[in-house]
Coordinates of C-alpha atoms and ligand atoms in Angstrom, one line a residue:
Chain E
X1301 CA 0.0 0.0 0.0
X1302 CA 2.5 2.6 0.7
X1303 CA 3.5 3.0 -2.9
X1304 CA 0.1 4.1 -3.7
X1305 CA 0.6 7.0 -1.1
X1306 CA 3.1 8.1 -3.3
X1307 CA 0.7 10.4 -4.9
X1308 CA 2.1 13.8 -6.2
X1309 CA 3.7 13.3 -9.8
X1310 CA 6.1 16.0 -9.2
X1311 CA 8.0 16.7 -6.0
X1312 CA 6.5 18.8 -3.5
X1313 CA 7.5 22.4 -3.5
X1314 CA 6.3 25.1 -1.0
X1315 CA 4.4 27.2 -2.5
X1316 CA 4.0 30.0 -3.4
X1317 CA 8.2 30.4 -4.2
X1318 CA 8.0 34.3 -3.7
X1319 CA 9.2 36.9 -1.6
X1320 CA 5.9 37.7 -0.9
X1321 CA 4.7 34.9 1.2
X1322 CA 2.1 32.2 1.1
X1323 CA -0.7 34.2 2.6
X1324 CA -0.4 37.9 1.1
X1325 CA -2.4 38.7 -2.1
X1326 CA -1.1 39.9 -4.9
X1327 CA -3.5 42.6 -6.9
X1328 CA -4.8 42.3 -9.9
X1329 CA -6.7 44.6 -12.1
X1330 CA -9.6 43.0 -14.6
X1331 CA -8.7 43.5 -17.7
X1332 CA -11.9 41.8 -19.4
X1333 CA -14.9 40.0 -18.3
X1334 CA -16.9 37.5 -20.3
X1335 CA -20.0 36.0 -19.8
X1336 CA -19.8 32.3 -20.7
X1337 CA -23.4 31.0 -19.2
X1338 CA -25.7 32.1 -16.9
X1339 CA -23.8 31.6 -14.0
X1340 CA -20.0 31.2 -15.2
X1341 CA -17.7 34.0 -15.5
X1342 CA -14.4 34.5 -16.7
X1343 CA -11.8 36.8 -16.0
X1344 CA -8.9 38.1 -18.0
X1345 CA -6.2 40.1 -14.9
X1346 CA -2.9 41.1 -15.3
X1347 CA -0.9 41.8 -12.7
X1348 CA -0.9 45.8 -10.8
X1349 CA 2.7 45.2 -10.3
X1350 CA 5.2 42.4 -10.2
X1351 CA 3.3 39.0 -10.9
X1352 CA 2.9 35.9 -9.6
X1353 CA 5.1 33.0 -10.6
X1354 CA 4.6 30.9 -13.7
X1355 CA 2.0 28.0 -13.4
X1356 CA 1.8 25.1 -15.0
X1357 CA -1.7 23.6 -16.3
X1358 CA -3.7 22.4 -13.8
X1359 CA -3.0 24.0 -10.6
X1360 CA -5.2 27.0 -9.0
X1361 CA -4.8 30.1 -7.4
X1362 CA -6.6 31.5 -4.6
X1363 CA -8.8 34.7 -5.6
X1364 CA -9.7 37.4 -3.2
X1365 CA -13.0 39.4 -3.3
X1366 CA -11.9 41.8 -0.8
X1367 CA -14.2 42.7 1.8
X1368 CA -16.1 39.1 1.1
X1369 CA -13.5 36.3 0.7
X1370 CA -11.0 34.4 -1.0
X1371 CA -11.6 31.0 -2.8
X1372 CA -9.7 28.3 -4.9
X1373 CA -10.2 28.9 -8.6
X1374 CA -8.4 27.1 -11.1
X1375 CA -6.2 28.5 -14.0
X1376 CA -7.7 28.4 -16.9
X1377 CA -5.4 29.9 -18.9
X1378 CA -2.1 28.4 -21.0
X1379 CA 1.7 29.7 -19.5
X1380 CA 2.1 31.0 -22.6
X1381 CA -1.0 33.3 -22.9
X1382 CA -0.2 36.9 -21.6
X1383 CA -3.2 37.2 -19.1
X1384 CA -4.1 35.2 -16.1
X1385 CA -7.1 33.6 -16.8
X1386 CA -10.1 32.2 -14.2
X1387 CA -13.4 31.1 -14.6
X1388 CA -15.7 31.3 -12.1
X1389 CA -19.3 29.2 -11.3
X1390 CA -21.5 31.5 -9.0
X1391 CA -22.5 29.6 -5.8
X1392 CA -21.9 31.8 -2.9
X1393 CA -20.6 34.5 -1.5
X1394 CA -17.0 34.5 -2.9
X1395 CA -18.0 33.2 -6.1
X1396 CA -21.1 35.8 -6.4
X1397 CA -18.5 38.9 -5.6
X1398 CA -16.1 37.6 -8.0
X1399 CA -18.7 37.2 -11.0
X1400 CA -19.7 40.6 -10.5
X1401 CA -16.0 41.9 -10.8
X1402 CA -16.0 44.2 -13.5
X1403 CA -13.4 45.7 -16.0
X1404 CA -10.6 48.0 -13.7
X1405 CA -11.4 46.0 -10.6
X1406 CA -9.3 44.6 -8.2
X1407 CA -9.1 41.3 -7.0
X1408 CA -6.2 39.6 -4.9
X1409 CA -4.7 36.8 -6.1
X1410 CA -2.7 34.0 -4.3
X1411 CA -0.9 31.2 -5.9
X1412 CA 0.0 29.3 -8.1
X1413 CA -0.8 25.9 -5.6
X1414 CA -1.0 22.5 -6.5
X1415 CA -0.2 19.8 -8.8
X1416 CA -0.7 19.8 -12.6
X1417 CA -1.3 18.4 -15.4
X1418 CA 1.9 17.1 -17.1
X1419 CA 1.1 18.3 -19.9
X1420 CA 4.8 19.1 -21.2
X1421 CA 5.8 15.8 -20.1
X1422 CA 7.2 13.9 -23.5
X1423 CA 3.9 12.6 -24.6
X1424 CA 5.7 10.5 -27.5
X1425 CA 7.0 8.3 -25.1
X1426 CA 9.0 5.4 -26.8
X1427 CA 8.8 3.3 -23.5
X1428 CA 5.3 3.5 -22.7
X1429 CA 4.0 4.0 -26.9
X1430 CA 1.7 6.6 -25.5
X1431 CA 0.8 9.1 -28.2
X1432 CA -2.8 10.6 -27.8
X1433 CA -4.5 12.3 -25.1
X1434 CA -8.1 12.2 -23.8
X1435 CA -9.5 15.1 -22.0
X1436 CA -13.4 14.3 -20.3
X1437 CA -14.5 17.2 -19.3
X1438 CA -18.1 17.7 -16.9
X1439 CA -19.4 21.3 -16.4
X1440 CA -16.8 23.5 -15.3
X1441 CA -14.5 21.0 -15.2
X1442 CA -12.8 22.5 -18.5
X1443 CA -11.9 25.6 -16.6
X1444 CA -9.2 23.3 -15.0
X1445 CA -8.0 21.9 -18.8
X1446 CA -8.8 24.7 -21.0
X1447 CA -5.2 25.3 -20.6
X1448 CA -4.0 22.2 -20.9
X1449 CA -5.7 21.8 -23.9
X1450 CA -4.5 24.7 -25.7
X1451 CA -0.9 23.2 -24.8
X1452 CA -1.7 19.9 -26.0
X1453 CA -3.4 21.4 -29.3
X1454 CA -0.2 23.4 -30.0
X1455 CA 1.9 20.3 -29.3
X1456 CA -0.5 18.4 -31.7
X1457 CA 0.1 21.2 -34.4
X1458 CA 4.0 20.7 -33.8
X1459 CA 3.4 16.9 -34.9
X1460 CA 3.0 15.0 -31.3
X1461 CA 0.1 13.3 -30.4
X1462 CA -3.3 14.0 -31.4
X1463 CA -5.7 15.5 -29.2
X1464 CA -9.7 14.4 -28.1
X1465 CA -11.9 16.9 -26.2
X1466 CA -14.7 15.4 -24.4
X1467 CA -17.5 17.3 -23.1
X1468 CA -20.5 17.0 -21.1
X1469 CA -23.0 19.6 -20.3
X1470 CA -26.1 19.7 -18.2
X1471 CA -27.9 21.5 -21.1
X1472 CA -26.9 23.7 -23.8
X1473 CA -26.6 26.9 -22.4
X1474 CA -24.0 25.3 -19.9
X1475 CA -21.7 24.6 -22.5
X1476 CA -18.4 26.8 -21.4
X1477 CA -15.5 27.8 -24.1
X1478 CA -17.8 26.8 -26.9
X1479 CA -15.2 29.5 -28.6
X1480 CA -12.5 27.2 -27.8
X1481 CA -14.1 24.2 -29.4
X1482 CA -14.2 25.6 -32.6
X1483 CA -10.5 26.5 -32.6
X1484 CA -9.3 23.5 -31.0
X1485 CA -11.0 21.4 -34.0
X1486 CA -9.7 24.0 -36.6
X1487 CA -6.3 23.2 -35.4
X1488 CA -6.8 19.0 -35.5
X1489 CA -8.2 18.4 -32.6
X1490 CA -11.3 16.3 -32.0
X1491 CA -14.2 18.0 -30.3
X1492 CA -17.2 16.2 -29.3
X1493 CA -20.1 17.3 -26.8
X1494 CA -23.1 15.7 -25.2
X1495 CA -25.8 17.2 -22.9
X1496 CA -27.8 15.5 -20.4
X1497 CA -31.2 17.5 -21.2
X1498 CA -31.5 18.7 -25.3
X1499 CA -33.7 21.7 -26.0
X1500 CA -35.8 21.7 -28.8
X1501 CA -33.2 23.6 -31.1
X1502 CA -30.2 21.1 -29.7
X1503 CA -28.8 19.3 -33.0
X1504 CA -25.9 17.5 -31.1
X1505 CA -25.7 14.5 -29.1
X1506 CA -27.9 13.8 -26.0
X1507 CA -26.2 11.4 -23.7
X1508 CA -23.6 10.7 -21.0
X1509 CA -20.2 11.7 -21.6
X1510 CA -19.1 8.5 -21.5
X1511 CA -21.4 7.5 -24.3
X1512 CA -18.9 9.5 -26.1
X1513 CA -15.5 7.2 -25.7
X1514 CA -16.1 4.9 -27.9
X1515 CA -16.4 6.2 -31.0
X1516 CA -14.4 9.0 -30.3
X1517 CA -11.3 7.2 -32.4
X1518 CA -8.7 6.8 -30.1
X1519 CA -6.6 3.8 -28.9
X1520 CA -7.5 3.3 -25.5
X1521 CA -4.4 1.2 -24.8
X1522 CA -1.6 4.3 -26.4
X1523 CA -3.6 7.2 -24.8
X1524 CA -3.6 8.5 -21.9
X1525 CA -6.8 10.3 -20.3
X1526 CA -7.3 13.6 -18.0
X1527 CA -10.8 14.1 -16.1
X1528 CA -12.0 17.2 -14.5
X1529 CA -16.2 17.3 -13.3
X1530 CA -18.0 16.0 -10.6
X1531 CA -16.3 13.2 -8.7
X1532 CA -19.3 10.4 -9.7
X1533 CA -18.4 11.1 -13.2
X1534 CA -15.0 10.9 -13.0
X1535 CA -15.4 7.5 -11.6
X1536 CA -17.5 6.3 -14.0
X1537 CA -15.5 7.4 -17.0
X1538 CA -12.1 6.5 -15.3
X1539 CA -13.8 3.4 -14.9
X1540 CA -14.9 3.2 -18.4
X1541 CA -11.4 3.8 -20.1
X1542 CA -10.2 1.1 -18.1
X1543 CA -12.4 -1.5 -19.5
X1544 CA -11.8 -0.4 -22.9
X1545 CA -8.0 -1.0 -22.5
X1546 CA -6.4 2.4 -21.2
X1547 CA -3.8 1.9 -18.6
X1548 CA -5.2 3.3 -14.9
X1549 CA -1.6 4.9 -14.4
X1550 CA -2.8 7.0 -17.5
X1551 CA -5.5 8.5 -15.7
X1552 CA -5.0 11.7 -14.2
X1553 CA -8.4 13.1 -12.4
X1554 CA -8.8 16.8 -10.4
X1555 CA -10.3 16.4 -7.3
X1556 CA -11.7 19.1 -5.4
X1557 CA -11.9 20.1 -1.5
X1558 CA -13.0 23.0 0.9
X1559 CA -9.6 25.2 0.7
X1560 CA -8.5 27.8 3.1
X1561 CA -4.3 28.1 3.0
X1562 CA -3.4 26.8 0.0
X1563 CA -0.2 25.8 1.2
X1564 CA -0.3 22.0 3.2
X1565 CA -0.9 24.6 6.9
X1566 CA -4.5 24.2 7.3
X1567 CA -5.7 20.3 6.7
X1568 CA -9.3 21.4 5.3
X1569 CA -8.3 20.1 2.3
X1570 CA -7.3 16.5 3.4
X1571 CA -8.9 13.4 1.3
X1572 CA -7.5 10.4 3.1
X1573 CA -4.1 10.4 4.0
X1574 CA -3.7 13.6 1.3
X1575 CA -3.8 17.5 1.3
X1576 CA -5.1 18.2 -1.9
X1577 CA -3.8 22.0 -1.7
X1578 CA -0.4 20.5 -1.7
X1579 CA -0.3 16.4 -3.4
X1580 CA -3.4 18.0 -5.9
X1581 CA -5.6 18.6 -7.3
X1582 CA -4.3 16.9 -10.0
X1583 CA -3.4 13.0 -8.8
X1584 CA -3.4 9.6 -10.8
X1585 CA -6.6 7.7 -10.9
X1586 CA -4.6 4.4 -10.1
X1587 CA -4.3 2.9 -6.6
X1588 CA -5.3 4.6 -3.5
X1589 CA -7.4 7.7 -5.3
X1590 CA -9.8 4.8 -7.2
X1591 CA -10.2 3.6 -4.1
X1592 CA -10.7 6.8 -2.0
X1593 CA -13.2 7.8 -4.6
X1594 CA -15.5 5.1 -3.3
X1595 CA -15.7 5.5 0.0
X1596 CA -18.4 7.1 1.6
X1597 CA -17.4 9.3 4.4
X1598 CA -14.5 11.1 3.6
Chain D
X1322 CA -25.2 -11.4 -51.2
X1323 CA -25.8 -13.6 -48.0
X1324 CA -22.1 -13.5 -47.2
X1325 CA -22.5 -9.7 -47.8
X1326 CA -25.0 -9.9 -44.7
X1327 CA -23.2 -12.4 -42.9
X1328 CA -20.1 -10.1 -42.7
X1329 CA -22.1 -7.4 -41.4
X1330 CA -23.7 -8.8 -39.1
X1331 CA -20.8 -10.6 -37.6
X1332 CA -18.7 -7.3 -37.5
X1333 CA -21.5 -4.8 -35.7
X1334 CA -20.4 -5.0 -32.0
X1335 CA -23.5 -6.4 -30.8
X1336 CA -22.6 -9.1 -32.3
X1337 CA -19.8 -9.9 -30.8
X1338 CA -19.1 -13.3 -29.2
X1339 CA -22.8 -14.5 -30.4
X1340 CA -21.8 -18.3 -32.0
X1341 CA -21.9 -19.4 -35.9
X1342 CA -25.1 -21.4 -35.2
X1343 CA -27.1 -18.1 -33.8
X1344 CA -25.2 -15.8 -35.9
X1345 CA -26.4 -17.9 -39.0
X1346 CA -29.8 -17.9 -37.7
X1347 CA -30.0 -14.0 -37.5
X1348 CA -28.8 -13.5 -40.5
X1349 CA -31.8 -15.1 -41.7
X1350 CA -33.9 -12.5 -40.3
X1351 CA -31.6 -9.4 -41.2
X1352 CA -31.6 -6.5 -44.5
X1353 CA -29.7 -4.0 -44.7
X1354 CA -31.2 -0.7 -44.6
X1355 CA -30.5 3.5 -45.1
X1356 CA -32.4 6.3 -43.9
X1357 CA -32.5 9.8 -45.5
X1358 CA -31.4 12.4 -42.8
X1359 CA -34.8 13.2 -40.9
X1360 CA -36.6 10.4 -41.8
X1361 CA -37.9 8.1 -39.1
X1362 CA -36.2 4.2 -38.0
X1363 CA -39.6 4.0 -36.2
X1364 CA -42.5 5.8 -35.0
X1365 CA -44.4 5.7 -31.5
X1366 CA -47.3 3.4 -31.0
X1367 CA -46.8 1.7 -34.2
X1368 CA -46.2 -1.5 -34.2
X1369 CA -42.7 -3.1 -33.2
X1370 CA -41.2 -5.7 -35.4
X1371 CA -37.8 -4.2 -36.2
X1372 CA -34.9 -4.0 -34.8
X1373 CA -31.7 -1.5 -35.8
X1374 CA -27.9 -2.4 -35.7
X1375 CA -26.2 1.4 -36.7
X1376 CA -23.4 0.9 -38.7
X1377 CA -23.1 4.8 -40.0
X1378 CA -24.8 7.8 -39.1
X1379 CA -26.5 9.3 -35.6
X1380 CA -30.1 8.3 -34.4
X1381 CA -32.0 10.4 -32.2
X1382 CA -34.4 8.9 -30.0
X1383 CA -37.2 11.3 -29.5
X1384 CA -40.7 12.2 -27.4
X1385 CA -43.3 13.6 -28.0
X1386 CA -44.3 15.9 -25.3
X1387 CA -48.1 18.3 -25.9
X1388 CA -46.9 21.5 -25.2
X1389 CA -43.2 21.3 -25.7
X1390 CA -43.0 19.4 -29.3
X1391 CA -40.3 16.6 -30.2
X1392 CA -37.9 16.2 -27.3
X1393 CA -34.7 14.3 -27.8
X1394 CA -33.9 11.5 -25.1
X1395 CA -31.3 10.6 -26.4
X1396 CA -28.4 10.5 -29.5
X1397 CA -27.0 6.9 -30.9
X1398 CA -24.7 6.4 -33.2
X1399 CA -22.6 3.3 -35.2
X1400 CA -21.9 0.4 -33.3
X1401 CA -25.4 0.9 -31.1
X1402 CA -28.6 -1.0 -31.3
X1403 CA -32.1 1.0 -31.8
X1404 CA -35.5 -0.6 -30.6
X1405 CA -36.5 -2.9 -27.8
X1406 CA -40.1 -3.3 -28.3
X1407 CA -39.8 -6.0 -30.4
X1408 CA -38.7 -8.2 -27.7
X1409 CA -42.0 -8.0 -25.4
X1410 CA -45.5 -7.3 -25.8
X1411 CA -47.6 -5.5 -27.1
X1412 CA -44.8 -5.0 -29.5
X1413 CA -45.5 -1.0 -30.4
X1414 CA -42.8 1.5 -30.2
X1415 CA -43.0 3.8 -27.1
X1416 CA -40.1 6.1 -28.7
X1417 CA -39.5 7.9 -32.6
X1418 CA -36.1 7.1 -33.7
X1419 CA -35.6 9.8 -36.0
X1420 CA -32.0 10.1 -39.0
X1421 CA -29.8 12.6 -37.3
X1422 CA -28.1 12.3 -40.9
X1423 CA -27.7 9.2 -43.2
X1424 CA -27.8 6.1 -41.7
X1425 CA -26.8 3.1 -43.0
X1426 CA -28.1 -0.1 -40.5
X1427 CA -28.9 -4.0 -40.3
X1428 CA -32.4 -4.1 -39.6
X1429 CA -33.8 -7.8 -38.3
X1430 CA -36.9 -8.6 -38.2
X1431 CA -37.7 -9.8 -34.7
X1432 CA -40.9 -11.6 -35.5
X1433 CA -39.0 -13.9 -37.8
X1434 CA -36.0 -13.8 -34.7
X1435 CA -39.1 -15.0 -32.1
X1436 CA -39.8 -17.5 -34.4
X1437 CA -36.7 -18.8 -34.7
X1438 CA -35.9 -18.5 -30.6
X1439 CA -38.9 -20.6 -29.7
X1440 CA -37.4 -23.5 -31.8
X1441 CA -33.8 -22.6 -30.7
X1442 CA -33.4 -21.9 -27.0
X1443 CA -30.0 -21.2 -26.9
X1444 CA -30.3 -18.4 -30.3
X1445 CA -33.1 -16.9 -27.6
X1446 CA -30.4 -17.1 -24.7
X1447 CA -27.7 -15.5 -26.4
X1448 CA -29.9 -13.0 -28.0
X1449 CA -31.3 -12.1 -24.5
X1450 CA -27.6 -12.0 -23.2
X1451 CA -26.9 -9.5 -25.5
X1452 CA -29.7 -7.3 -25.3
X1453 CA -29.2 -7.6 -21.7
X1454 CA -26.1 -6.2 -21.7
X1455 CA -27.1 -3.3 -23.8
X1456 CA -30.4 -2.3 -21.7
X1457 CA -28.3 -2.4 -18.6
X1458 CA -25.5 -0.2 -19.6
X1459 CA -28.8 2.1 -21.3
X1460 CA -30.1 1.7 -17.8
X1461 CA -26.6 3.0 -15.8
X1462 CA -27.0 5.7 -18.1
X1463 CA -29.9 6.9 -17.6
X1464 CA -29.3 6.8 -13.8
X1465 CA -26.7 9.2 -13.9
X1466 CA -28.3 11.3 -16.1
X1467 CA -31.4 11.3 -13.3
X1468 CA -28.2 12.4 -10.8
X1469 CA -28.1 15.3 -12.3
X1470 CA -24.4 15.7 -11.8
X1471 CA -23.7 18.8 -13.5
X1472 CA -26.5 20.6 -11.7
X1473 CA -24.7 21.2 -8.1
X1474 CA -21.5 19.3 -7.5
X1475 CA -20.6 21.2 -4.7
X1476 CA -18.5 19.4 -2.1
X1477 CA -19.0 20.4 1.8
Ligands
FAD2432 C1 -8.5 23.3 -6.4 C2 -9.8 23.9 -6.7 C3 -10.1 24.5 -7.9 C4 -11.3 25.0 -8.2 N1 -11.5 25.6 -9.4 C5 -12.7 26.2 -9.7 C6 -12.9 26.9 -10.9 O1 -12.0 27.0 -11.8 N2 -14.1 27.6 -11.1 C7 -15.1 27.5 -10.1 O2 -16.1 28.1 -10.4 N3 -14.9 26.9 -9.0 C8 -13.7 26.2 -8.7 N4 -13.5 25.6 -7.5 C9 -14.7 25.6 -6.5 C10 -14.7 26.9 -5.7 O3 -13.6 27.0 -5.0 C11 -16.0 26.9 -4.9 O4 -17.1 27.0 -5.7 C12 -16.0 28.1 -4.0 O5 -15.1 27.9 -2.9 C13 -17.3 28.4 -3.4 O6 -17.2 29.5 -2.5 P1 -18.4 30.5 -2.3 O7 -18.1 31.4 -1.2 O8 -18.8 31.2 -3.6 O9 -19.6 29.6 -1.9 P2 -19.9 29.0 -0.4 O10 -21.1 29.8 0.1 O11 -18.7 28.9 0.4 O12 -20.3 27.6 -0.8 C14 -21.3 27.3 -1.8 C15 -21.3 25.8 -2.0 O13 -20.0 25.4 -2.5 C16 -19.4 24.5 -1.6 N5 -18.0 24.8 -1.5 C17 -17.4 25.7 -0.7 N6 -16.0 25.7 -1.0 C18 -15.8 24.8 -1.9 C19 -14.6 24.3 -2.5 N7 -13.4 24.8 -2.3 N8 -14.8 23.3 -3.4 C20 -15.9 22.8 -3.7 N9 -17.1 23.2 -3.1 C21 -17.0 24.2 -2.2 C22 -20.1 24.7 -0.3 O14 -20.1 23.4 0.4 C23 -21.5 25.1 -0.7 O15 -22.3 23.9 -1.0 C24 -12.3 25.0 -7.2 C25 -12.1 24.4 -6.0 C26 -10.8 23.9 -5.7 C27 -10.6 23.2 -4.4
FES2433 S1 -6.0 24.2 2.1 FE1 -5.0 24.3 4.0 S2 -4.0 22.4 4.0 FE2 -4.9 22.4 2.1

């Protein structure tokens, strides 16, 4: 068992590496604001004065509201893009106060924490013949791989492996980045999307987003797959790549939990013998995570 | 043009596993089929004797709902099976299955399949197998679609 506890892909550094400390905002001004649905927001900052570290794909930051609160919001943008991008779902307080940012706001930012994606790892790897790369996406769970994607995509355009883009959506108007589909498919990769509930002027599919897999043309057993959504689907379509022939140490999912630090001080963030501030949110589906995905009270 | 049939039937994933013996048997019983985008596989309340194995193409299966027009349930596409009313009574479609865009499909007839599974137990057992299979993974589905899970997937 204890190799399974050997969770974070990457060694653990303390984060954030800065001068300024784990615990003291940095501001940010809004530099755009788009509405993506009724209740998701993105925003575009950059950086009041010196910014934050570089991220990688994957990993979050905590955003301040000030006067309200500060929350864990995932990047959403690619390293290479010039702004700092976050999209947020309005549930509550924090969440509210940060949709209703506008352009020239502040906000304080925190970060980057967490684990990532891998997404620069050598996905042509010789040893392991794994080319292609899966990404499921539930809901808002593309926030955490739109950048990752947009990686991948410019990696596939370079020649490395080729790129599939999963989606699931409640309904149609809950479809985020639809922007970003188009472009990702322009550029090779494949798109597909499936909502739970059509409406009558829906021409797409109507299904689970693992009713998507199989014809989605990859090879399960040279891919390798990363899930962001709600935990239940995760399960299921971790599950479901598995019996088609994808290797579980392929399977990266993003796993979510009350944050307050950030930084590995707190412990609200613990899943098991994990702090998912720190050994997340990104950890392989293989071994103790399948397992801790399943229990009940955690 | 049986060995045509034969092969097609023997490659659609439903298929798979199902011995010569049956396989021969509902082979018997199969034609192979197109629809022109829109056009309807099957319509509710008329009578069931059909069943669909999509080789090319998307099928909706849709509703009708007064007050809210054609709702779609659900998208299939190639490699999926449309139709269970075939299999019990009173054999009548309780769905449309509508051409998303051209299909190409096996349709069997599943009188002439009932037939043929009354005098062969085991085509009847591997049949229902099969279609078990399907209808439960249809059913899982369905049950996480009821879940709602994009809805609120908050985590205290
Ligand atoms: C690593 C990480 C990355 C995230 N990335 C994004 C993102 O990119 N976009 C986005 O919209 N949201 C993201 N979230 C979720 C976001 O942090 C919560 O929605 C937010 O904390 C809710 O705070 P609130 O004050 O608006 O609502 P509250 O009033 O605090 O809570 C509203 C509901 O959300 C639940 N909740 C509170 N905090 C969290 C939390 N940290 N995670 C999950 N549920 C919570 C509460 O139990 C309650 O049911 C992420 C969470 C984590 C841990
Ligand atoms: S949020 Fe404090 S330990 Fe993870």
């Amino acid at each position: 068992m204890s190799s399974d506890r050997t969770l974070p892909t990457r060694p653990f550094r303390d984060a954030p590496h800065d001068k300024r400390g784990a615990l003291t905002p940095t501001l940010y001004r809004v530099i755009e604001r788009i509405r993506e649905t009724s209740d998701v927001t993105t925003l575009l900052l950059e950086p009041l004065d010196e910014p934050l570290m570089t991220y990688r794909c994957g990993q979050f930051n905590m955003l301040s509201s000030f006067g309200v609160g500060e929350i864990a919001i995932s990047l959403s943008s690619a390293p290479s893009e010039p702004l700092l991008r976050h999209s947020v779902r309005d549930v509550g307080a924090v969440s509210h106060a940060l949709c209703q940012r506008t352009v020239g706001d502040l906000v304080g930012v925190r970060g980057p924490f967490g684990s990532d994606w891998l997404v620069e790892c050598d996905n042509d790897n010789a040893e392991t013949d794994v080319r292609d790369t899966v990404v499921v996406a539930g809901g808002i769970g593309l926030a955490p791989l739109r950048g990752a994607v947009e990686e991948l995509v410019r990696t596939s355009e370079r020649g490395g492996g080729r790129v599939f883009v999963l989606v699931g959506a409640r309904e149609p108007a809950q479809i985020v980045f639809t922007a970003d589909h188009d472009s990702w498919e322009a550029r090779g990769a494949t798109v597909l999307v499936t909502v739970d509930r059509a409406t009558p002027t829906w021409t797409g599919r109507v299904g689970l987003v693992t009713s998507l897999l199989a014809d989605a043309g990859f090879d399960p057993e040279h891919s390798r797959a990363m899930l962001c959504g709600p935990e239940i689907m995760m399960r299921f379509t971790a599950r479901a790549l598995v019996d088609l022939g994808m290797n579980p140490e392929g399977i990266l999912v993003s796993l979510e939990r009350n944050m307050q630090c950030g930084v590995g001080w707190c412990g609200h963030c613990q899943l098991g013998p994990f702090l998912l501030c720190r050994d997340g949110p990104v950890v392989p589906y293989a071994g103790l995570v399948s397992h801790l995905l399943t229990q009940r009270e955690l | 043009m049986t060995t045509g049939m034969r092969e097609l039937v023997e490659r659609h994933p439903f298929m798979a596993g199902v011995s010569e013996e049956s396989l021969e048997l509902v082979v018997g019983c199969a034609r192979n089929v197109a629809f022109a985008p829109g056009s309807l596989l099957c319509a509710e309340g008329e009578s069931a004797d059909t069943f669909y194995l999509l080789r090319r193409g998307r099928v909706s299966v849709n509703v009708h709902a007064p007050g809210r027009g054609s709702i779609v349930i659900e998208t299939v596409g190639p490699g999926d099976v449309v139709g269970w009313s075939w299999l019990v009574p009173p054999f009548r479609w309780t769905f449309d299955a509508r051409a998303m865009d051209r299909v190409g499909c096996i349709a069997i007839d599943g009188a002439c399949l009932r037939t043929k599974s009354l005098t062969d137990p085991s085509l009847g057992f591997e049949l229902l197998s099969k279609v078990s299979v399907t209808l439960l993974a249809r059913l899982q589905a369905t049950r996480m679609r009821l879940l709602d899970l994009y809805g609120d997937q908050r985590v205290e």
